[in-house]
């Protein structure tokens, strides 16, 4: 196939599909760093014009990383559902955008088609979509998962409570957990990023969260975000593991840099399933991804960072996760420079994930060397919640004192629920009402010193200093 | 405190963590005081990233401790390029590479441990912590070890120390560099040790000690830990993942994750 298009007086030639995809991508620093971005505004538009005319069937038949050398490509090709694809197999990328926006393309249709959409198709169409298109189509997708509560129902917004502490101090973690629960956060998961890699210390963290969940009978799940091989070890030692976590990326080589492959993920998935700890469902995996991770591992193969990010979602959906989120502004300004780039990337990742059938959440975040601030986060979280984001992060005051970045807070989640009329997962909502933390209208209730959770604190907080 | 504010009756838990817990609320939003506190912390962290390192002042302080200094610059011409092009921050500018080649013989002799100071992402961390840390380091240095000049590198990433060490024929190189500033830690210094550095070294070949500052790992403890690792590196002829930190400090390491 010839890849070319005319913009103004100039006809632009592109040597292959991945070059068209890269040059059609809205400008971002990571693609310049990789040397794959369009050189002019006109070249970017020419790439989009070219992309709009490429048939989805051609994208399916043209792997951008070779089948023989990459297990993520093999997973994408081998798991493709031709029957689901039939409904859209006649479309070009441009037609696909139009089709997605039709009123007749409803939730049920999108659910049926999802297994026929490949990451490259999702990434391709997203490059032709404006932010409002990304919001509108994502909003029509509904992906429901369950473990001890039900995540992703219409009109709901869940929150991962992230009670990190720089030295994994049990009292510090318990104090942040209590703070988050009293602000109505924690229905997606209570998930700790540990500072340590030591197995005995990790075992203590699992018991810490499990004790709090049991003590207050909270319909939620826990996770300790250490390397998947550590999680396999603690499961063997009998730790109370609800969800298994791993960072994943969109090429075999990038996953190798994380010390994983599909085989290791499968082993962990089966081990977690065998524990049968879910009560209302059995989605036992939790994944994080982020634009820039493949390039930072020198494993991007000339593919733009948004397309290769979307390939990570094929890895995620294979393991039927309860949760998967992009960590959109975390890696730094060399990948997403400023608020504008972070906001666009967040909306793209959410749209692509939802189109592929993933329960996608977002760590709406930035670092202090990026040109961004909390106002940009307000904008992105509001847009994502409008688009039906499955979950966001909840950190005390939006300041993660262990990972040194800023994300969203318990207060932010309350703002979104209030402005957009969103509620927590239904089982968790019931619990919040029983505990007098939230009323039936979703308003947080005044908490006095006599509140049951303060009168009867987690034992980890009562241990003498 | 305004009447509108609902304080949280679990403020006593703040003694357990520096996390921003028990902030209270107005409606369900943050009280004004907390919005301003956060804004101030962010301003400090932003300034830490963008304030240029006062190289002349730092050089004078280090020389006052009896250590000669050399100043170099990376290929990143300014802070904007530095932030967008990590590759440029990892290599010496052509001028700096030349000037290191032509150092007087007294400074160019092969050394056991070369110290490089890089501005990194927080000049504040470097200005505050490098002089007192060097003092602790020199006091504890094994007697027969040679140190060489302290090289101060501007617009520097960690790996620029490899090129400097190769040029100056150092057996080991220590990079003292300003870390990515956090909201509650705008001045955190990182230490990276590399044994037998070459241009082909990666992060897996280095040992890292992070959060060096009085509120985190103090100077004496950081110097002790660094020299423990350096002695082990000499004994095992290796640094990085193959050199496990078993000094007396609790080990705090990042794992292979996006976040």
PDB file of N, CA, C and O in Angstrom, chain A residues 128-175:
ATOM      1  N   UNK A 128      -7.840  10.869  14.879  1.00  0.00           N
ATOM      2  CA  UNK A 128      -8.722  11.710  14.055  1.00  0.00           C
ATOM      3  C   UNK A 128      -9.813  12.366  14.887  1.00  0.00           C
ATOM      4  O   UNK A 128     -10.666  13.077  14.359  1.00  0.00           O
ATOM      5  N   UNK A 129      -9.822  12.075  16.180  1.00  0.00           N
ATOM      6  CA  UNK A 129     -10.920  12.554  17.025  1.00  0.00           C
ATOM      7  C   UNK A 129     -10.506  13.763  17.853  1.00  0.00           C
ATOM      8  O   UNK A 129      -9.392  13.826  18.366  1.00  0.00           O
ATOM      9  N   UNK A 130     -11.420  14.690  17.964  1.00  0.00           N
ATOM     10  CA  UNK A 130     -11.217  15.816  18.879  1.00  0.00           C
ATOM     11  C   UNK A 130     -11.521  15.363  20.297  1.00  0.00           C
ATOM     12  O   UNK A 130     -12.097  14.298  20.519  1.00  0.00           O
ATOM     13  N   UNK A 131     -11.132  16.194  21.262  1.00  0.00           N
ATOM     14  CA  UNK A 131     -11.361  15.822  22.658  1.00  0.00           C
ATOM     15  C   UNK A 131     -12.825  15.496  22.921  1.00  0.00           C
ATOM     16  O   UNK A 131     -13.147  14.543  23.632  1.00  0.00           O
ATOM     17  N   UNK A 132     -13.749  16.264  22.332  1.00  0.00           N
ATOM     18  CA  UNK A 132     -15.175  15.999  22.610  1.00  0.00           C
ATOM     19  C   UNK A 132     -15.603  14.658  22.026  1.00  0.00           C
ATOM     20  O   UNK A 132     -16.479  13.987  22.587  1.00  0.00           O
ATOM     21  N   UNK A 133     -14.996  14.240  20.907  1.00  0.00           N
ATOM     22  CA  UNK A 133     -15.329  12.924  20.352  1.00  0.00           C
ATOM     23  C   UNK A 133     -14.851  11.814  21.289  1.00  0.00           C
ATOM     24  O   UNK A 133     -15.538  10.812  21.501  1.00  0.00           O
ATOM     25  N   UNK A 134     -13.644  12.006  21.819  1.00  0.00           N
ATOM     26  CA  UNK A 134     -13.077  11.005  22.738  1.00  0.00           C
ATOM     27  C   UNK A 134     -13.970  10.859  23.971  1.00  0.00           C
ATOM     28  O   UNK A 134     -14.155   9.767  24.504  1.00  0.00           O
ATOM     29  N   UNK A 135     -14.539  11.976  24.422  1.00  0.00           N
ATOM     30  CA  UNK A 135     -15.419  11.962  25.595  1.00  0.00           C
ATOM     31  C   UNK A 135     -16.754  11.296  25.258  1.00  0.00           C
ATOM     32  O   UNK A 135     -17.229  10.404  25.966  1.00  0.00           O
ATOM     33  N   UNK A 136     -17.317  11.693  24.135  1.00  0.00           N
ATOM     34  CA  UNK A 136     -18.668  11.214  23.792  1.00  0.00           C
ATOM     35  C   UNK A 136     -18.690   9.696  23.578  1.00  0.00           C
ATOM     36  O   UNK A 136     -19.569   8.996  24.085  1.00  0.00           O
ATOM     37  N   UNK A 137     -17.707   9.187  22.845  1.00  0.00           N
ATOM     38  CA  UNK A 137     -17.717   7.746  22.558  1.00  0.00           C
ATOM     39  C   UNK A 137     -17.370   6.938  23.817  1.00  0.00           C
ATOM     40  O   UNK A 137     -18.000   5.918  24.111  1.00  0.00           O
ATOM     41  N   UNK A 138     -16.382   7.408  24.568  1.00  0.00           N
ATOM     42  CA  UNK A 138     -16.019   6.691  25.802  1.00  0.00           C
ATOM     43  C   UNK A 138     -17.223   6.591  26.734  1.00  0.00           C
ATOM     44  O   UNK A 138     -17.456   5.564  27.372  1.00  0.00           O
ATOM     45  N   UNK A 139     -17.995   7.663  26.778  1.00  0.00           N
ATOM     46  CA  UNK A 139     -19.172   7.703  27.658  1.00  0.00           C
ATOM     47  C   UNK A 139     -20.183   6.617  27.285  1.00  0.00           C
ATOM     48  O   UNK A 139     -20.920   6.108  28.145  1.00  0.00           O
ATOM     49  N   UNK A 140     -20.228   6.259  25.990  1.00  0.00           N
ATOM     50  CA  UNK A 140     -21.189   5.224  25.558  1.00  0.00           C
ATOM     51  C   UNK A 140     -20.722   3.814  25.921  1.00  0.00           C
ATOM     52  O   UNK A 140     -21.514   2.877  25.908  1.00  0.00           O
ATOM     53  N   UNK A 141     -19.413   3.656  26.176  1.00  0.00           N
ATOM     54  CA  UNK A 141     -18.893   2.328  26.513  1.00  0.00           C
ATOM     55  C   UNK A 141     -19.168   2.045  27.993  1.00  0.00           C
ATOM     56  O   UNK A 141     -18.972   2.919  28.829  1.00  0.00           O
ATOM     57  N   UNK A 142     -19.636   0.856  28.298  1.00  0.00           N
ATOM     58  CA  UNK A 142     -19.794   0.510  29.707  1.00  0.00           C
ATOM     59  C   UNK A 142     -19.126  -0.824  29.985  1.00  0.00           C
ATOM     60  O   UNK A 142     -19.462  -1.830  29.368  1.00  0.00           O
ATOM     61  N   UNK A 143     -18.159  -0.817  30.892  1.00  0.00           N
ATOM     62  CA  UNK A 143     -17.426  -2.035  31.217  1.00  0.00           C
ATOM     63  C   UNK A 143     -17.591  -2.278  32.712  1.00  0.00           C
ATOM     64  O   UNK A 143     -17.179  -1.461  33.535  1.00  0.00           O
ATOM     65  N   UNK A 144     -18.228  -3.391  33.050  1.00  0.00           N
ATOM     66  CA  UNK A 144     -18.523  -3.677  34.446  1.00  0.00           C
ATOM     67  C   UNK A 144     -17.680  -4.856  34.919  1.00  0.00           C
ATOM     68  O   UNK A 144     -17.590  -5.872  34.230  1.00  0.00           O
ATOM     69  N   UNK A 145     -17.055  -4.709  36.082  1.00  0.00           N
ATOM     70  CA  UNK A 145     -16.249  -5.782  36.665  1.00  0.00           C
ATOM     71  C   UNK A 145     -16.615  -5.911  38.140  1.00  0.00           C
ATOM     72  O   UNK A 145     -17.295  -5.032  38.685  1.00  0.00           O
ATOM     73  N   UNK A 146     -16.168  -7.000  38.769  1.00  0.00           N
ATOM     74  CA  UNK A 146     -16.557  -7.190  40.166  1.00  0.00           C
ATOM     75  C   UNK A 146     -15.558  -8.042  40.926  1.00  0.00           C
ATOM     76  O   UNK A 146     -14.927  -8.951  40.363  1.00  0.00           O
ATOM     77  N   UNK A 147     -15.436  -7.735  42.207  1.00  0.00           N
ATOM     78  CA  UNK A 147     -14.663  -8.567  43.139  1.00  0.00           C
ATOM     79  C   UNK A 147     -15.453  -8.616  44.451  1.00  0.00           C
ATOM     80  O   UNK A 147     -16.278  -9.479  44.625  1.00  0.00           O
ATOM     81  N   UNK A 148     -15.241  -7.625  45.355  1.00  0.00           N
ATOM     82  CA  UNK A 148     -16.130  -7.542  46.535  1.00  0.00           C
ATOM     83  C   UNK A 148     -17.170  -6.453  46.364  1.00  0.00           C
ATOM     84  O   UNK A 148     -18.018  -6.237  47.223  1.00  0.00           O
ATOM     85  N   UNK A 149     -17.062  -5.725  45.241  1.00  0.00           N
ATOM     86  CA  UNK A 149     -18.106  -4.767  44.880  1.00  0.00           C
ATOM     87  C   UNK A 149     -18.137  -4.693  43.360  1.00  0.00           C
ATOM     88  O   UNK A 149     -17.337  -5.364  42.689  1.00  0.00           O
ATOM     89  N   UNK A 150     -19.058  -3.899  42.827  1.00  0.00           N
ATOM     90  CA  UNK A 150     -19.255  -3.853  41.379  1.00  0.00           C
ATOM     91  C   UNK A 150     -18.748  -2.518  40.863  1.00  0.00           C
ATOM     92  O   UNK A 150     -19.206  -1.461  41.304  1.00  0.00           O
ATOM     93  N   UNK A 151     -17.796  -2.602  39.932  1.00  0.00           N
ATOM     94  CA  UNK A 151     -17.110  -1.406  39.433  1.00  0.00           C
ATOM     95  C   UNK A 151     -17.590  -1.116  38.012  1.00  0.00           C
ATOM     96  O   UNK A 151     -17.728  -2.035  37.201  1.00  0.00           O
ATOM     97  N   UNK A 152     -17.847   0.161  37.714  1.00  0.00           N
ATOM     98  CA  UNK A 152     -18.071   0.551  36.317  1.00  0.00           C
ATOM     99  C   UNK A 152     -19.518   0.702  35.899  1.00  0.00           C
ATOM    100  O   UNK A 152     -19.796   0.873  34.709  1.00  0.00           O
ATOM    101  N   UNK A 153     -20.461   0.621  36.840  1.00  0.00           N
ATOM    102  CA  UNK A 153     -21.877   0.809  36.476  1.00  0.00           C
ATOM    103  C   UNK A 153     -22.107   2.273  36.083  1.00  0.00           C
ATOM    104  O   UNK A 153     -21.371   3.168  36.503  1.00  0.00           O
ATOM    105  N   UNK A 154     -23.145   2.489  35.272  1.00  0.00           N
ATOM    106  CA  UNK A 154     -23.471   3.852  34.831  1.00  0.00           C
ATOM    107  C   UNK A 154     -23.749   4.740  36.048  1.00  0.00           C
ATOM    108  O   UNK A 154     -24.354   4.298  37.031  1.00  0.00           O
ATOM    109  N   UNK A 155     -23.283   5.972  36.008  1.00  0.00           N
ATOM    110  CA  UNK A 155     -23.562   6.923  37.088  1.00  0.00           C
ATOM    111  C   UNK A 155     -22.683   6.726  38.316  1.00  0.00           C
ATOM    112  O   UNK A 155     -22.970   7.276  39.378  1.00  0.00           O
ATOM    113  N   UNK A 156     -21.629   5.916  38.180  1.00  0.00           N
ATOM    114  CA  UNK A 156     -20.747   5.645  39.325  1.00  0.00           C
ATOM    115  C   UNK A 156     -19.337   6.141  39.038  1.00  0.00           C
ATOM    116  O   UNK A 156     -18.887   6.119  37.894  1.00  0.00           O
ATOM    117  N   UNK A 157     -18.644   6.553  40.052  1.00  0.00           N
ATOM    118  CA  UNK A 157     -17.227   6.905  39.943  1.00  0.00           C
ATOM    119  C   UNK A 157     -16.525   6.315  41.164  1.00  0.00           C
ATOM    120  O   UNK A 157     -16.869   6.647  42.297  1.00  0.00           O
ATOM    121  N   UNK A 158     -15.565   5.430  40.913  1.00  0.00           N
ATOM    122  CA  UNK A 158     -14.865   4.791  42.021  1.00  0.00           C
ATOM    123  C   UNK A 158     -13.505   5.444  42.245  1.00  0.00           C
ATOM    124  O   UNK A 158     -13.005   6.173  41.397  1.00  0.00           O
ATOM    125  N   UNK A 159     -12.935   5.163  43.411  1.00  0.00           N
ATOM    126  CA  UNK A 159     -11.671   5.787  43.794  1.00  0.00           C
ATOM    127  C   UNK A 159     -10.729   4.738  44.374  1.00  0.00           C
ATOM    128  O   UNK A 159     -11.120   3.946  45.229  1.00  0.00           O
ATOM    129  N   UNK A 160      -9.486   4.743  43.879  1.00  0.00           N
ATOM    130  CA  UNK A 160      -8.447   3.940  44.531  1.00  0.00           C
ATOM    131  C   UNK A 160      -7.873   4.755  45.673  1.00  0.00           C
ATOM    132  O   UNK A 160      -7.340   5.839  45.458  1.00  0.00           O
ATOM    133  N   UNK A 161      -7.990   4.226  46.880  1.00  0.00           N
ATOM    134  CA  UNK A 161      -7.374   4.881  48.033  1.00  0.00           C
ATOM    135  C   UNK A 161      -5.898   4.474  48.044  1.00  0.00           C
ATOM    136  O   UNK A 161      -5.575   3.285  48.072  1.00  0.00           O
ATOM    137  N   UNK A 162      -5.002   5.467  48.001  1.00  0.00           N
ATOM    138  CA  UNK A 162      -3.557   5.205  47.852  1.00  0.00           C
ATOM    139  C   UNK A 162      -2.823   5.759  49.068  1.00  0.00           C
ATOM    140  O   UNK A 162      -2.311   6.883  49.037  1.00  0.00           O
ATOM    141  N   UNK A 163      -2.770   4.983  50.163  1.00  0.00           N
ATOM    142  CA  UNK A 163      -2.270   5.517  51.451  1.00  0.00           C
ATOM    143  C   UNK A 163      -0.761   5.351  51.617  1.00  0.00           C
ATOM    144  O   UNK A 163      -0.296   4.881  52.651  1.00  0.00           O
ATOM    145  N   UNK A 164       0.013   5.796  50.621  1.00  0.00           N
ATOM    146  CA  UNK A 164       1.461   5.533  50.634  1.00  0.00           C
ATOM    147  C   UNK A 164       2.185   6.258  51.755  1.00  0.00           C
ATOM    148  O   UNK A 164       1.790   7.343  52.185  1.00  0.00           O
ATOM    149  N   UNK A 165       3.294   5.649  52.181  1.00  0.00           N
ATOM    150  CA  UNK A 165       4.165   6.271  53.184  1.00  0.00           C
ATOM    151  C   UNK A 165       5.615   5.966  52.797  1.00  0.00           C
ATOM    152  O   UNK A 165       5.915   4.844  52.400  1.00  0.00           O
ATOM    153  N   UNK A 166       6.524   6.979  52.909  1.00  0.00           N
ATOM    154  CA  UNK A 166       7.889   6.774  52.389  1.00  0.00           C
ATOM    155  C   UNK A 166       8.666   5.629  53.036  1.00  0.00           C
ATOM    156  O   UNK A 166       9.596   5.109  52.428  1.00  0.00           O
ATOM    157  N   UNK A 167       8.333   5.255  54.274  1.00  0.00           N
ATOM    158  CA  UNK A 167       9.034   4.110  54.868  1.00  0.00           C
ATOM    159  C   UNK A 167       8.072   2.973  55.208  1.00  0.00           C
ATOM    160  O   UNK A 167       8.382   2.101  56.025  1.00  0.00           O
ATOM    161  N   UNK A 168       6.904   2.976  54.599  1.00  0.00           N
ATOM    162  CA  UNK A 168       5.898   1.922  54.827  1.00  0.00           C
ATOM    163  C   UNK A 168       5.471   1.837  56.290  1.00  0.00           C
ATOM    164  O   UNK A 168       5.078   0.770  56.769  1.00  0.00           O
ATOM    165  N   UNK A 169       5.557   2.940  57.026  1.00  0.00           N
ATOM    166  CA  UNK A 169       5.171   2.926  58.439  1.00  0.00           C
ATOM    167  C   UNK A 169       3.699   2.541  58.582  1.00  0.00           C
ATOM    168  O   UNK A 169       2.813   3.170  57.995  1.00  0.00           O
ATOM    169  N   UNK A 170       3.439   1.500  59.378  1.00  0.00           N
ATOM    170  CA  UNK A 170       2.075   0.948  59.478  1.00  0.00           C
ATOM    171  C   UNK A 170       1.084   1.991  59.997  1.00  0.00           C
ATOM    172  O   UNK A 170      -0.041   2.089  59.507  1.00  0.00           O
ATOM    173  N   UNK A 171       1.529   2.803  60.978  1.00  0.00           N
ATOM    174  CA  UNK A 171       0.608   3.809  61.526  1.00  0.00           C
ATOM    175  C   UNK A 171       0.331   4.903  60.504  1.00  0.00           C
ATOM    176  O   UNK A 171      -0.797   5.372  60.379  1.00  0.00           O
ATOM    177  N   UNK A 172       1.381   5.282  59.768  1.00  0.00           N
ATOM    178  CA  UNK A 172       1.200   6.307  58.731  1.00  0.00           C
ATOM    179  C   UNK A 172       0.234   5.834  57.650  1.00  0.00           C
ATOM    180  O   UNK A 172      -0.644   6.591  57.206  1.00  0.00           O
ATOM    181  N   UNK A 173       0.381   4.589  57.235  1.00  0.00           N
ATOM    182  CA  UNK A 173      -0.507   4.039  56.207  1.00  0.00           C
ATOM    183  C   UNK A 173      -1.933   3.929  56.749  1.00  0.00           C
ATOM    184  O   UNK A 173      -2.903   4.320  56.088  1.00  0.00           O
ATOM    185  N   UNK A 174      -2.071   3.420  57.987  1.00  0.00           N
ATOM    186  CA  UNK A 174      -3.406   3.264  58.572  1.00  0.00           C
ATOM    187  C   UNK A 174      -4.089   4.625  58.729  1.00  0.00           C
ATOM    188  O   UNK A 174      -5.300   4.760  58.495  1.00  0.00           O
ATOM    189  N   UNK A 175      -3.310   5.650  59.102  1.00  0.00           N
ATOM    190  CA  UNK A 175      -3.893   6.991  59.284  1.00  0.00           C
ATOM    191  C   UNK A 175      -4.431   7.515  57.947  1.00  0.00           C
ATOM    192  O   UNK A 175      -5.540   8.063  57.889  1.00  0.00           O
TER     193      UNK A 175
END
